[in-house]
Tab-separated table of C-alpha atoms and ligand atoms in Angstrom:
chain	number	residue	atom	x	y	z
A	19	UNK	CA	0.000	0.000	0.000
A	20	UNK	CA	1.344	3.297	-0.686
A	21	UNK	CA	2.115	5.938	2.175
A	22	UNK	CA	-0.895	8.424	0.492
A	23	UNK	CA	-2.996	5.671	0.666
A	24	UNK	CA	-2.127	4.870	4.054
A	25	UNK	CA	-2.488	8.528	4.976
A	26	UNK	CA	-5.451	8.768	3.520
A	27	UNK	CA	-7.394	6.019	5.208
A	28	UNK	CA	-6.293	7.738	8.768
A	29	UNK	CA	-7.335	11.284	7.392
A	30	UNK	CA	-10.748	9.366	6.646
A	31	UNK	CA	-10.739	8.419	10.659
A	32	UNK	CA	-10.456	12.279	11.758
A	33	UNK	CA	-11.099	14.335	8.882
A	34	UNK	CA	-14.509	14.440	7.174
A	35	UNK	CA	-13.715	12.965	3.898
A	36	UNK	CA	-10.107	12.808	4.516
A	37	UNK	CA	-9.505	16.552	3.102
A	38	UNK	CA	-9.737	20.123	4.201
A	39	UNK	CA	-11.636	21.022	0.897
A	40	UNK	CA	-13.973	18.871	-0.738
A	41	UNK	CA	-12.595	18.883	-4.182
A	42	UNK	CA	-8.903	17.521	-2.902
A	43	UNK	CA	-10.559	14.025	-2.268
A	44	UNK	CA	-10.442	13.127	-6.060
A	45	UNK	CA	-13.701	12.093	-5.977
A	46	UNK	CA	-15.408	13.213	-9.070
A	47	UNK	CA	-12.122	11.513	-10.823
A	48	UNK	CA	-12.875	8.538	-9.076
A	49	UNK	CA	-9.767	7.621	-7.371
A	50	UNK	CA	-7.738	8.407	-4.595
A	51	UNK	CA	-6.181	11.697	-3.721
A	52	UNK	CA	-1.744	11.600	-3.627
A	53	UNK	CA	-0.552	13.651	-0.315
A	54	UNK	CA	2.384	15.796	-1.026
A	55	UNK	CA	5.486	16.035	0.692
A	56	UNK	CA	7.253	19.082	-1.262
A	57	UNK	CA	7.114	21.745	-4.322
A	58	UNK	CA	9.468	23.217	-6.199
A	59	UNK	CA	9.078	25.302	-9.338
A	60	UNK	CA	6.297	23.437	-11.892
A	61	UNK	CA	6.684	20.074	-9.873
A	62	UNK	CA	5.076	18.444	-7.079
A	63	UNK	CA	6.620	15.742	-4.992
A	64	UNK	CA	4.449	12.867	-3.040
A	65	UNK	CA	4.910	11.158	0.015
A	66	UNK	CA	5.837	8.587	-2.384
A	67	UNK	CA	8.548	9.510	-3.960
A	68	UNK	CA	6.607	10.316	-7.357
A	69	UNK	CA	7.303	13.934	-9.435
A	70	UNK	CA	4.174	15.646	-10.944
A	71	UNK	CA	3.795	18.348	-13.218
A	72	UNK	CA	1.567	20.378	-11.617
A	73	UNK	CA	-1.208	22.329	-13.863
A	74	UNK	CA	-3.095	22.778	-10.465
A	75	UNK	CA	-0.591	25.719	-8.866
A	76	UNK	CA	-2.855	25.484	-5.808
A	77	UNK	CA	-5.522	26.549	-7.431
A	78	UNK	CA	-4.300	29.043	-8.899
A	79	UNK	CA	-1.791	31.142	-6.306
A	80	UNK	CA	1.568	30.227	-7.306
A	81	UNK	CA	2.072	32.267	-10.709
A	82	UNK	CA	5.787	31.947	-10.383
A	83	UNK	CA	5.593	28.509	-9.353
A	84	UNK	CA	6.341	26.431	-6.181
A	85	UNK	CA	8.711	27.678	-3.305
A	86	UNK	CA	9.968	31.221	-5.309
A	87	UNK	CA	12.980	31.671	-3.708
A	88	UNK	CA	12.802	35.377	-3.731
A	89	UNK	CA	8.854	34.874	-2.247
A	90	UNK	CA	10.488	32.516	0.272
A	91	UNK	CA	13.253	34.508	1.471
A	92	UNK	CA	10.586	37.503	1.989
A	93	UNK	CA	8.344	35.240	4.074
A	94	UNK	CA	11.446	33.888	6.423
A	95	UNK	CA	13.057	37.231	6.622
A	96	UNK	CA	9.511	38.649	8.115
A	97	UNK	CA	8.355	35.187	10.250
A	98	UNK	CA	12.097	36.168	12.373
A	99	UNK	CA	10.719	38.999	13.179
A	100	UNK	CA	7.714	37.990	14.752
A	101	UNK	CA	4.225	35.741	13.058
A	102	UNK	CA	1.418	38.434	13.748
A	103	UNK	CA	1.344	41.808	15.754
A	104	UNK	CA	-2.263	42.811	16.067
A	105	UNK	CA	-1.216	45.737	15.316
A	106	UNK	CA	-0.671	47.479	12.647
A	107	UNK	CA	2.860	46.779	10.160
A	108	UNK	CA	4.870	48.645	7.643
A	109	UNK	CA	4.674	45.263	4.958
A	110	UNK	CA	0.658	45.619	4.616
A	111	UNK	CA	0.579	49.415	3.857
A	112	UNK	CA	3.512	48.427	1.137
A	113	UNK	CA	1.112	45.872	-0.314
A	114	UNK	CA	-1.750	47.809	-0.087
A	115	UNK	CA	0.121	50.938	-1.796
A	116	UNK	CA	1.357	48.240	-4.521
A	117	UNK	CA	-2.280	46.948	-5.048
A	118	UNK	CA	-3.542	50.099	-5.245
A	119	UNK	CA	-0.823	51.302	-8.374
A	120	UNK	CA	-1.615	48.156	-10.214
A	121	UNK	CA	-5.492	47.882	-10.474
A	122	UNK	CA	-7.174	50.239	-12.285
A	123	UNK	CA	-9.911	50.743	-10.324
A	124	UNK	CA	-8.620	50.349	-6.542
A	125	UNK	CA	-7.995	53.347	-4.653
A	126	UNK	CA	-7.929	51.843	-1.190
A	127	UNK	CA	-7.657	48.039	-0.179
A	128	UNK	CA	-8.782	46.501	3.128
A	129	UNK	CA	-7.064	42.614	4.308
A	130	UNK	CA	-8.400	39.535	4.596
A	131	UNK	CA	-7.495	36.162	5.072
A	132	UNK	CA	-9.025	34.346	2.319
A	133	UNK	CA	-11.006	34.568	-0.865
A	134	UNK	CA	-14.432	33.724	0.979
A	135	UNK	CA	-13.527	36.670	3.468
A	136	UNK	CA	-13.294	39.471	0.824
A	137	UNK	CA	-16.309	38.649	-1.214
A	138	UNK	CA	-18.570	37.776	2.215
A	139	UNK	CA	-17.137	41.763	3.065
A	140	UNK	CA	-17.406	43.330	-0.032
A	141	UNK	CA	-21.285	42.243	-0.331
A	142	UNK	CA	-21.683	43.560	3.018
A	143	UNK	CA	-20.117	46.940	2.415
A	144	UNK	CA	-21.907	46.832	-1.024
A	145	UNK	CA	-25.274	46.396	1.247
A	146	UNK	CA	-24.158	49.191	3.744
A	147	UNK	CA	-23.220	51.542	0.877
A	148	UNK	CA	-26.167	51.477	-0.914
A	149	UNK	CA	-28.350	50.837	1.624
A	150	UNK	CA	-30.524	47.697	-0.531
A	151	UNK	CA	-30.351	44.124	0.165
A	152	UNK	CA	-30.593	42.069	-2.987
A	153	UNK	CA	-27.421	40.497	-5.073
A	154	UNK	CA	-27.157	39.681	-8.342
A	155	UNK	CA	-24.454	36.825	-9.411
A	156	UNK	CA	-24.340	34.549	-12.166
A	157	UNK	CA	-24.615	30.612	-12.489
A	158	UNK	CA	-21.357	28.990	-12.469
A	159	UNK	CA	-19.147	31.738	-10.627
A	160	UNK	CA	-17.769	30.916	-7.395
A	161	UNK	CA	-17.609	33.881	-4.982
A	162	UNK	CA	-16.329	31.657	-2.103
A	163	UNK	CA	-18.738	29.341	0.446
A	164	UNK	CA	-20.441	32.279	2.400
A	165	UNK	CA	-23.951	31.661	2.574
A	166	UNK	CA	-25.317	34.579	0.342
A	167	UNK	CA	-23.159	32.991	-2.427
A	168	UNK	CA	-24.187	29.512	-1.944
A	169	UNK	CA	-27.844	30.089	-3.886
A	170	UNK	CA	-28.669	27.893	-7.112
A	171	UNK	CA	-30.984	29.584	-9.762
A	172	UNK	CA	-34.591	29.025	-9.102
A	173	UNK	CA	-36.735	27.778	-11.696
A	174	UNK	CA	-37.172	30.406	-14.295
A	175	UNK	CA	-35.056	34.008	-15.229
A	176	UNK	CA	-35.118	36.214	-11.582
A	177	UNK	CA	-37.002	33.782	-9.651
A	178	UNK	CA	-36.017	33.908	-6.480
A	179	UNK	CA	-32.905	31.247	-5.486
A	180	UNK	CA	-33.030	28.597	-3.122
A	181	UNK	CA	-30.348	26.982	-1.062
A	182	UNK	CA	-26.945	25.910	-2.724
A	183	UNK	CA	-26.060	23.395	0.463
A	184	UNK	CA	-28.215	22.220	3.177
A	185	UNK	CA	-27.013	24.657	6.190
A	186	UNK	CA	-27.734	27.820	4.411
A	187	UNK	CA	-31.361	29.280	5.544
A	188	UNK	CA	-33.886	30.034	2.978
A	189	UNK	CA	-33.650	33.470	4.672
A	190	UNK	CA	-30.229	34.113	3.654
A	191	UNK	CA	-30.679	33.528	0.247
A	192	UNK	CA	-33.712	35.213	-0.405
A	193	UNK	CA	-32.008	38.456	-1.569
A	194	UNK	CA	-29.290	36.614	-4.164
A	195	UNK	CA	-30.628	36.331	-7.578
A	196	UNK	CA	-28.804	33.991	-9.878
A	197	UNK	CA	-28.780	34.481	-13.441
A	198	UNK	CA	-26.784	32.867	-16.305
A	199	UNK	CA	-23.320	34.325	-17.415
A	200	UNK	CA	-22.956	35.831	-20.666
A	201	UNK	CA	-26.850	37.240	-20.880
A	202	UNK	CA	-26.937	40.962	-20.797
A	203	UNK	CA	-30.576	40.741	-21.590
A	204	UNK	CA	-31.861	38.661	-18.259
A	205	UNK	CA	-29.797	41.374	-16.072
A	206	UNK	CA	-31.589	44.076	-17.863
A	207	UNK	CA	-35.110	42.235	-17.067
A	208	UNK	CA	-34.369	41.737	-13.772
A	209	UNK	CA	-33.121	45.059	-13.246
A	210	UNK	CA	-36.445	46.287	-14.655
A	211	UNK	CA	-38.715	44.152	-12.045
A	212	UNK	CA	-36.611	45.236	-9.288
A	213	UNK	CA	-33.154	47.488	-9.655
A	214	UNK	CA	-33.988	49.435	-7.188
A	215	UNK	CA	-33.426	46.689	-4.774
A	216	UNK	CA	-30.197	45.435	-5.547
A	217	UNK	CA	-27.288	46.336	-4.114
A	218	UNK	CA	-24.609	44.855	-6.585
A	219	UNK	CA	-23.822	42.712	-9.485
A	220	UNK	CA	-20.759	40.559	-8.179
A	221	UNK	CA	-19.303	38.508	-11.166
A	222	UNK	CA	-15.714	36.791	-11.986
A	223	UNK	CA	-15.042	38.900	-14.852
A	224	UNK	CA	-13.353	36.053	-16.720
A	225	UNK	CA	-14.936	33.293	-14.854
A	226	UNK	CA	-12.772	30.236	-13.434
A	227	UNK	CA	-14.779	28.215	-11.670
A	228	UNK	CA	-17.193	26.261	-14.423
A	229	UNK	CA	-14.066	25.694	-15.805
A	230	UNK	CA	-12.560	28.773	-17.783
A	231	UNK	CA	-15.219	30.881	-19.196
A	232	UNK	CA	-14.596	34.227	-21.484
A	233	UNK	CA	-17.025	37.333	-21.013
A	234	UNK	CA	-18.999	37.964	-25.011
A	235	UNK	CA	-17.389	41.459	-26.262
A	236	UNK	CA	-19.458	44.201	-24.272
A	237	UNK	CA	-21.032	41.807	-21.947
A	238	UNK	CA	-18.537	43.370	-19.157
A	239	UNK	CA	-19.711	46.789	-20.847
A	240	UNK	CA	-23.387	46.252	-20.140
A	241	UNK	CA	-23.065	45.049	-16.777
A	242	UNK	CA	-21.527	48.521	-15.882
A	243	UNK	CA	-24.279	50.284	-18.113
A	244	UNK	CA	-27.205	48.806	-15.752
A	245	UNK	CA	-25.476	49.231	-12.647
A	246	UNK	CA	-24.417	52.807	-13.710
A	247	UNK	CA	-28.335	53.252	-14.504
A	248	UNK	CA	-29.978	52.269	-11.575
A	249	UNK	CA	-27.660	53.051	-8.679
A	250	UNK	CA	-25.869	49.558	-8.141
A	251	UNK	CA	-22.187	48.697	-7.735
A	252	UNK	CA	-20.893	46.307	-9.555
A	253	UNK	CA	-18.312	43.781	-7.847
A	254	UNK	CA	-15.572	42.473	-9.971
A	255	UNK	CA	-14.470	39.016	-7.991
A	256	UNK	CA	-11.279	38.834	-9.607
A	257	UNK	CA	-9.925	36.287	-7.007
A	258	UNK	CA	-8.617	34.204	-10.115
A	259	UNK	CA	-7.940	36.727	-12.401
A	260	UNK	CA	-6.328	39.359	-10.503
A	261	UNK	CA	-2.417	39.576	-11.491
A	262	UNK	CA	-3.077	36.549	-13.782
A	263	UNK	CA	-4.819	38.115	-16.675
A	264	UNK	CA	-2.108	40.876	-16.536
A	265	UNK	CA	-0.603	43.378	-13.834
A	266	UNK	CA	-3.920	45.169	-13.441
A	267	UNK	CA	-6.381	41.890	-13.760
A	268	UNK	CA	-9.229	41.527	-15.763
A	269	UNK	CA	-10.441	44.647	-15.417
A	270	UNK	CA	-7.128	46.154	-16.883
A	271	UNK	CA	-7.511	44.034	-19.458
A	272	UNK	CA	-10.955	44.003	-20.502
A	273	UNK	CA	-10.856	48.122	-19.713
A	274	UNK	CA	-14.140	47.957	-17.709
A	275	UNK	CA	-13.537	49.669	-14.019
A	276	UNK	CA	-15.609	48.079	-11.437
A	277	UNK	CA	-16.503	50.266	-7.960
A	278	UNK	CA	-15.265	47.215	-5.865
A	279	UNK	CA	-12.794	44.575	-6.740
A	280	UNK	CA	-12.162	41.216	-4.355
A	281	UNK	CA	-8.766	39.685	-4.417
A	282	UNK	CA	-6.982	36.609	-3.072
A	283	UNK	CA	-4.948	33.526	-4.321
A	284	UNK	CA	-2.136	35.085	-6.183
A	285	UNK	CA	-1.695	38.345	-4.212
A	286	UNK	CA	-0.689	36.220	-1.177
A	287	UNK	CA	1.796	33.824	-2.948
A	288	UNK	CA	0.289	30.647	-1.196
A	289	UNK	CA	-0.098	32.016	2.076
A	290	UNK	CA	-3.915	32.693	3.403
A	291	UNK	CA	-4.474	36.637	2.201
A	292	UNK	CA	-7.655	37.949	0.375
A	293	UNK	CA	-8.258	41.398	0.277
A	294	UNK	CA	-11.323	44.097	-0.976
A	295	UNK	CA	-11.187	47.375	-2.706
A	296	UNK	CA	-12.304	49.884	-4.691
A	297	UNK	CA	-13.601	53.069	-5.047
A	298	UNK	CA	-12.576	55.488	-2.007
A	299	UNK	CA	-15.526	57.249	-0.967
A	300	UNK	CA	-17.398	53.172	-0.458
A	301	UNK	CA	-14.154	52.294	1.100
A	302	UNK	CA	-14.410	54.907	3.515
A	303	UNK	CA	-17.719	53.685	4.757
A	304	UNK	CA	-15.962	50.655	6.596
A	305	UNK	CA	-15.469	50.375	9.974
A	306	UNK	CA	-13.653	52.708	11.898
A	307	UNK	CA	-13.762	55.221	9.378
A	308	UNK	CA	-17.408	54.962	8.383
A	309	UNK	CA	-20.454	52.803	10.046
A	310	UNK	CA	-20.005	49.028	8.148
A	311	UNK	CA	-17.955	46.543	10.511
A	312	UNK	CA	-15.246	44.076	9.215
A	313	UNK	CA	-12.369	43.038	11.470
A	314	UNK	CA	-9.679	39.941	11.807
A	315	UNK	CA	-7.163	38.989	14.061
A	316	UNK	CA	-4.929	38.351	11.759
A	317	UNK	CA	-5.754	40.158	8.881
A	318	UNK	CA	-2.947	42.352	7.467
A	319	UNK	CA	-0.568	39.338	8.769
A	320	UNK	CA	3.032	40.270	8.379
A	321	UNK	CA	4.494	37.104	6.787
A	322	UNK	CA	2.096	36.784	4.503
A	323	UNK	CA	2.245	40.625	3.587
A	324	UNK	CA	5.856	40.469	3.267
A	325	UNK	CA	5.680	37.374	0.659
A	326	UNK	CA	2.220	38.609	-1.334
A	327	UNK	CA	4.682	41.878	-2.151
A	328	UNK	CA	7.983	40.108	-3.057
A	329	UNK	CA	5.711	38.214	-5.207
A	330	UNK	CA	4.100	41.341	-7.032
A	331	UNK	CA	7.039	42.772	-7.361
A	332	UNK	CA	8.643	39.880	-8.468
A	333	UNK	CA	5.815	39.211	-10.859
A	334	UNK	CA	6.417	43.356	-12.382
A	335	UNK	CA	9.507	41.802	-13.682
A	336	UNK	CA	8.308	38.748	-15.679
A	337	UNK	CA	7.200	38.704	-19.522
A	338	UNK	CA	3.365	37.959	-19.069
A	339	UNK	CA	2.607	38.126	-23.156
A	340	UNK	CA	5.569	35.553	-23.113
A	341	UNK	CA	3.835	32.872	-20.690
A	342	UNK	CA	0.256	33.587	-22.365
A	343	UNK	CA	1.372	32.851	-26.370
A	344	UNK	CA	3.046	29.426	-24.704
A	345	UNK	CA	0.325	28.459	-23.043
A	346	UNK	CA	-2.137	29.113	-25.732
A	347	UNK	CA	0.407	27.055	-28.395
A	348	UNK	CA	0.778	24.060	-25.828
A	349	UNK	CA	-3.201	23.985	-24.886
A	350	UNK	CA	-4.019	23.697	-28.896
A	351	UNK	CA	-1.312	21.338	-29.390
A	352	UNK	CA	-3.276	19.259	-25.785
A	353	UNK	CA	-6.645	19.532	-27.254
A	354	UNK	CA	-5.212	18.645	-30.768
A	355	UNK	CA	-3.778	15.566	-29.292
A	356	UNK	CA	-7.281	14.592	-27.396
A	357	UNK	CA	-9.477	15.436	-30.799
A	358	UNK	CA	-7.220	12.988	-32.395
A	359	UNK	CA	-8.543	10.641	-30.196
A	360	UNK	CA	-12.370	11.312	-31.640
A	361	UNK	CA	-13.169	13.223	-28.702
A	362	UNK	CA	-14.774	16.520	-29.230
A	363	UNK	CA	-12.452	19.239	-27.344
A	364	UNK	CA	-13.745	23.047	-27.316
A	365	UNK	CA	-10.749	24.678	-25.883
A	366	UNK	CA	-11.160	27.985	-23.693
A	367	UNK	CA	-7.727	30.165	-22.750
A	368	UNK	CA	-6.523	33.228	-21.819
A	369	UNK	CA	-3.546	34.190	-20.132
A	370	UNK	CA	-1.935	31.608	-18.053
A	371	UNK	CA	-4.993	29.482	-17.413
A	372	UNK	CA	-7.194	27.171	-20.459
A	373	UNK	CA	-9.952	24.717	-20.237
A	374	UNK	CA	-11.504	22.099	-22.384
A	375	UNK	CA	-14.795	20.803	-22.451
A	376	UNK	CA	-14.995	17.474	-23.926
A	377	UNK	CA	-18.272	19.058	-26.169
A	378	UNK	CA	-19.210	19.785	-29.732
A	379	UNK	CA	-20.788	22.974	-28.057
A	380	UNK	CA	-18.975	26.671	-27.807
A	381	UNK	CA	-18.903	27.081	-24.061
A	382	UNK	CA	-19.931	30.342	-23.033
A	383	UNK	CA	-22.111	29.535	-19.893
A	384	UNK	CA	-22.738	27.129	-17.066
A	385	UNK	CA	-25.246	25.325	-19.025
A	386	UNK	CA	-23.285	24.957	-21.566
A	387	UNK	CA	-20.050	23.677	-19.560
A	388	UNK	CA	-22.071	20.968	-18.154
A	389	UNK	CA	-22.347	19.351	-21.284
A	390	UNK	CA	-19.251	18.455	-21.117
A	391	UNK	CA	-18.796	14.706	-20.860
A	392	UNK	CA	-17.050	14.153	-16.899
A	393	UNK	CA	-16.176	10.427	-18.003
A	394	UNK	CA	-13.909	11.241	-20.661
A	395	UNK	CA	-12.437	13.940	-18.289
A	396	UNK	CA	-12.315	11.002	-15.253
A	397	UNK	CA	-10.120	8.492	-17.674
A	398	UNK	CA	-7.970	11.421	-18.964
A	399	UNK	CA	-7.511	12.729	-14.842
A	400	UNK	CA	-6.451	9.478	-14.325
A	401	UNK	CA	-4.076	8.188	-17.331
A	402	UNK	CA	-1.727	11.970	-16.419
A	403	UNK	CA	-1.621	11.129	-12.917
A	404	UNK	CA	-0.300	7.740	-13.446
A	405	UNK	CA	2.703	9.455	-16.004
A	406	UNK	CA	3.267	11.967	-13.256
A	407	UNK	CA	1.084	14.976	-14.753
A	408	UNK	CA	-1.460	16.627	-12.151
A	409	UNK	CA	-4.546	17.891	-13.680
A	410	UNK	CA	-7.030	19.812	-11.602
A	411	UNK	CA	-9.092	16.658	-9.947
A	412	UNK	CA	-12.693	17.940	-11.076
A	413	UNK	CA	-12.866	19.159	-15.242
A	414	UNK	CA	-14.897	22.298	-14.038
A	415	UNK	CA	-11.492	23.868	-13.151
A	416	UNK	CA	-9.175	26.369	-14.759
A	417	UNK	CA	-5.554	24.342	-15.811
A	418	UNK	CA	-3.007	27.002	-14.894
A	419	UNK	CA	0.452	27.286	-16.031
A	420	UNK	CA	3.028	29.642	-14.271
A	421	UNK	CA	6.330	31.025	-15.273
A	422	UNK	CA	8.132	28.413	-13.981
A	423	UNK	CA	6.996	26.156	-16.632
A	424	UNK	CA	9.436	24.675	-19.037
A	425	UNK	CA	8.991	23.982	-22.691
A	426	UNK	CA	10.251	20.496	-21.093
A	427	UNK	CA	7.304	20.439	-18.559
A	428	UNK	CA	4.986	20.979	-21.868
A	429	UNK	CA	6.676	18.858	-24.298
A	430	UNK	CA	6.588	15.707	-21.419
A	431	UNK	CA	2.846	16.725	-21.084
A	432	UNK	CA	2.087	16.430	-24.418
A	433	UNK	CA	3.716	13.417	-24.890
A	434	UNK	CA	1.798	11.620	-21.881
A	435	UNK	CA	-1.238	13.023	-23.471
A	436	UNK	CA	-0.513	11.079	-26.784
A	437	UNK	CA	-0.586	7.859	-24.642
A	438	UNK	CA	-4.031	8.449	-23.577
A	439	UNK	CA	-6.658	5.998	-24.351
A	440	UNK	CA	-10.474	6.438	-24.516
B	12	PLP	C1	-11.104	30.670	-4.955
B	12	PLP	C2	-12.113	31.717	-5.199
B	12	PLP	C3	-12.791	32.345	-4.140
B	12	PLP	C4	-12.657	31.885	-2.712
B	12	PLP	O1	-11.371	32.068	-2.224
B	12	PLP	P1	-10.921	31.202	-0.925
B	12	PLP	O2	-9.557	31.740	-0.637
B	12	PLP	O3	-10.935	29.777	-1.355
B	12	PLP	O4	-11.887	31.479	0.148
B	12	PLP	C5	-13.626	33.404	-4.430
B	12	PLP	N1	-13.802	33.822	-5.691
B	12	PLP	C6	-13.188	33.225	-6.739
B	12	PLP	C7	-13.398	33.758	-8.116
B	12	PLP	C8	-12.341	32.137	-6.523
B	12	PLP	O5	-11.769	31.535	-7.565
């Protein structure tokens, strides 16, 4: 028996599911998860002993790879000096200041520990800014697991949603509306019924999380029209995209400036940051400046400050147009090698992260992605894990490539992709 399967079957014992995170336990691949002992660069290393190509990055963090030494010698420099003041430190207001002089439409930035943290705040400030209750987000975009986010669309465009997970109330959903991506013209109806009500549109601007989904040309464009119209903010949750679609995000990129933007993964290098921000004057309504309340103990934390700005800084330095044109050449030449196969691939990429949807259909939509066939993604999962190539473990996930990847790492990839069989 192998030590992760050994592993494993204890976690089982003590953990629910053996995992931390749901999607870790490999389940939807159908086999077991690997437990890792170390990273370095594009490779992870097992308890075993195997090497991995990793097209997982943690989930999307680690945009200059595993264990950066200059990120790493940040983080150690600032854990000698202490692991959390309560107070406040000169490495957050360097972060923040960096933060603020990359994205286009942040003029002040408040810390959080995770992804979940700023969107759960930046709803709530959206609330207590406006002074309305209702949410609008789209089917398919993953804002985190707070309970206003964890709605599935009712039956019918603007019905009201119900319950994502047992645990969440009725009650807490009944002001999140959940409409699908990529259709300017069920916002505008819904804004119609009841604009007046809502407090924000929150949406991934390039959405990761139904695998990699592009907005339609001026769909980004309308959602700031209607929210411009009838008094709304609109949210960009660019938790994925943020310094991976370019220095100033998606929203740099696409040239749409949201009032508030949520941040995490990649602006805290692999260490547990998230952070919220946006326009001043709805910044300055938080807590102690202004009436909305948001704290944390150990928000602002130094080690992780001091590594999310070696890694910006780092990251101002490195050839993003580079990374994208190889990652769009070695995701063809992957979905090439799969259509081969009689498969029907329809690749999505941009920047460092692709998908494909094992479909005949475009994918521009949740419905859409789920017509993508999970058994062919299951046996593919399966066959690159076994040649020491780690694919995201569910095939509604963004693959993500970093700049530590090698033409080697893609060459090998391809190659174990030719063995593949169907
Ligand atoms: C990962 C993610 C989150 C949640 O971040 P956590 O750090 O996991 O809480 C929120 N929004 C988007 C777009 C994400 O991809």
């Amino acid at each position: 028996m192998s030590l992760s399967s050994l592993l494993y079957a204890k976690a089982q014992t003590i953990i629910p599911g053996g995992v931390n995170s749901p999607i870790r336990a490999c389940r939807g691949v159908g086999c077991e998860p690997v437990f890792i002992e170390s990273a370095k660069g594009s490779k992870l290393y097992d308890v075993d002993g195997n090497e991995y190509i990793d097209y997982v990055m943690s989930w999307g963090p680690l945009l200059l790879g595993h264990a950066d030494p200059v990120v790493h010698e940040a983080a150690k420099a600032a854990l000698d000096r202490g692991a959390s003041f309560g107070a406040p430190c000169p490495a957050e207001v360097d972060l923040a200041a960096k933060i603020v002089s990359l994205m286009p439409s942040v003029q002040m930035v408040r810390m959080v520990n995770s992804g979940t943290e700023a969107t759960m705040s930046a709803l709530r400030l959206a609330r207590g800014f406006t002074g309305r209750d209702c949410v609008l987000k789209f089917d398919g975009c993953y804002h985190g697991h707070a309970d206003a986010f964890l709605a599935a669309a009712g039956s019918g465009v603007a019905a009201q949603a119900a319950p994502g997970t047992p645990g969440v109330p009725a009650a807490t959903v009944a002001h999140t509306i959940v409409l699908p991506y990529n259709n300017l013209d069920a916002v505008r109806e819904t804004f119609t019924a009841k604009g007046r009500q809502i407090a924000a549109i929150i949406v991934e601007p390039a959405a990761g999380n139904m695998g990699l989904v592009l907005p339609r040309p001026g769909y980004l464009e309308g959602l700031r029209a209607v929210c411009d119209e009838y008094g709304a903010l609109l949210i960009f949750d660019e938790v994925i995209t943020g310094f991976r679609w370019g220095l100033g995000g998606a929203q740099g990129r696409y040239g749409v400036r949201p009032d508030l933007t949520t941040l995490g993964k990649i602006i805290g290098a692999g260490f547990p940051v998230g952070a919220y921000g946006g326009r001043k004057d709805i910044m300055e309504k938080l807590s102690p400046t202004g009436p909305v309340f948001q704290a944390g103990t150990l928000s602002g934390n130094p080690v992780a400050m001091a590594a999310g700005l070696a890694n910006l800084c780092e990251l101002e330095k490195r050839d993003y147009a580079a990374l994208e044109a190889a990652t769009r050449e070695f995701a063809q030449e992957f979905a090439a090698i799969i259509r081969s196969k009689g498969i029907p691939v329809t690749l999505n990429h941009a920047a460092s992260a692709f998908t494909m949807y094992f479909t005949g259909r475009p994918v521009e939509d949740m419905a859409a992605a789920r017509t993508s066939d999970a058994k062919i993604y299951a046996a593919l999962y399966r066959q690159m894990r076994d040649q020491g190539i780690y694919l995201a473990s569910l095939g509604f996930e963004c693959s993500f490539t970093s700049f530590a990847h090698s033409q080697t790492d893609f060459e090998k990839t391809l190659a174990a992709a030719k063995k593949v069989t169907f």
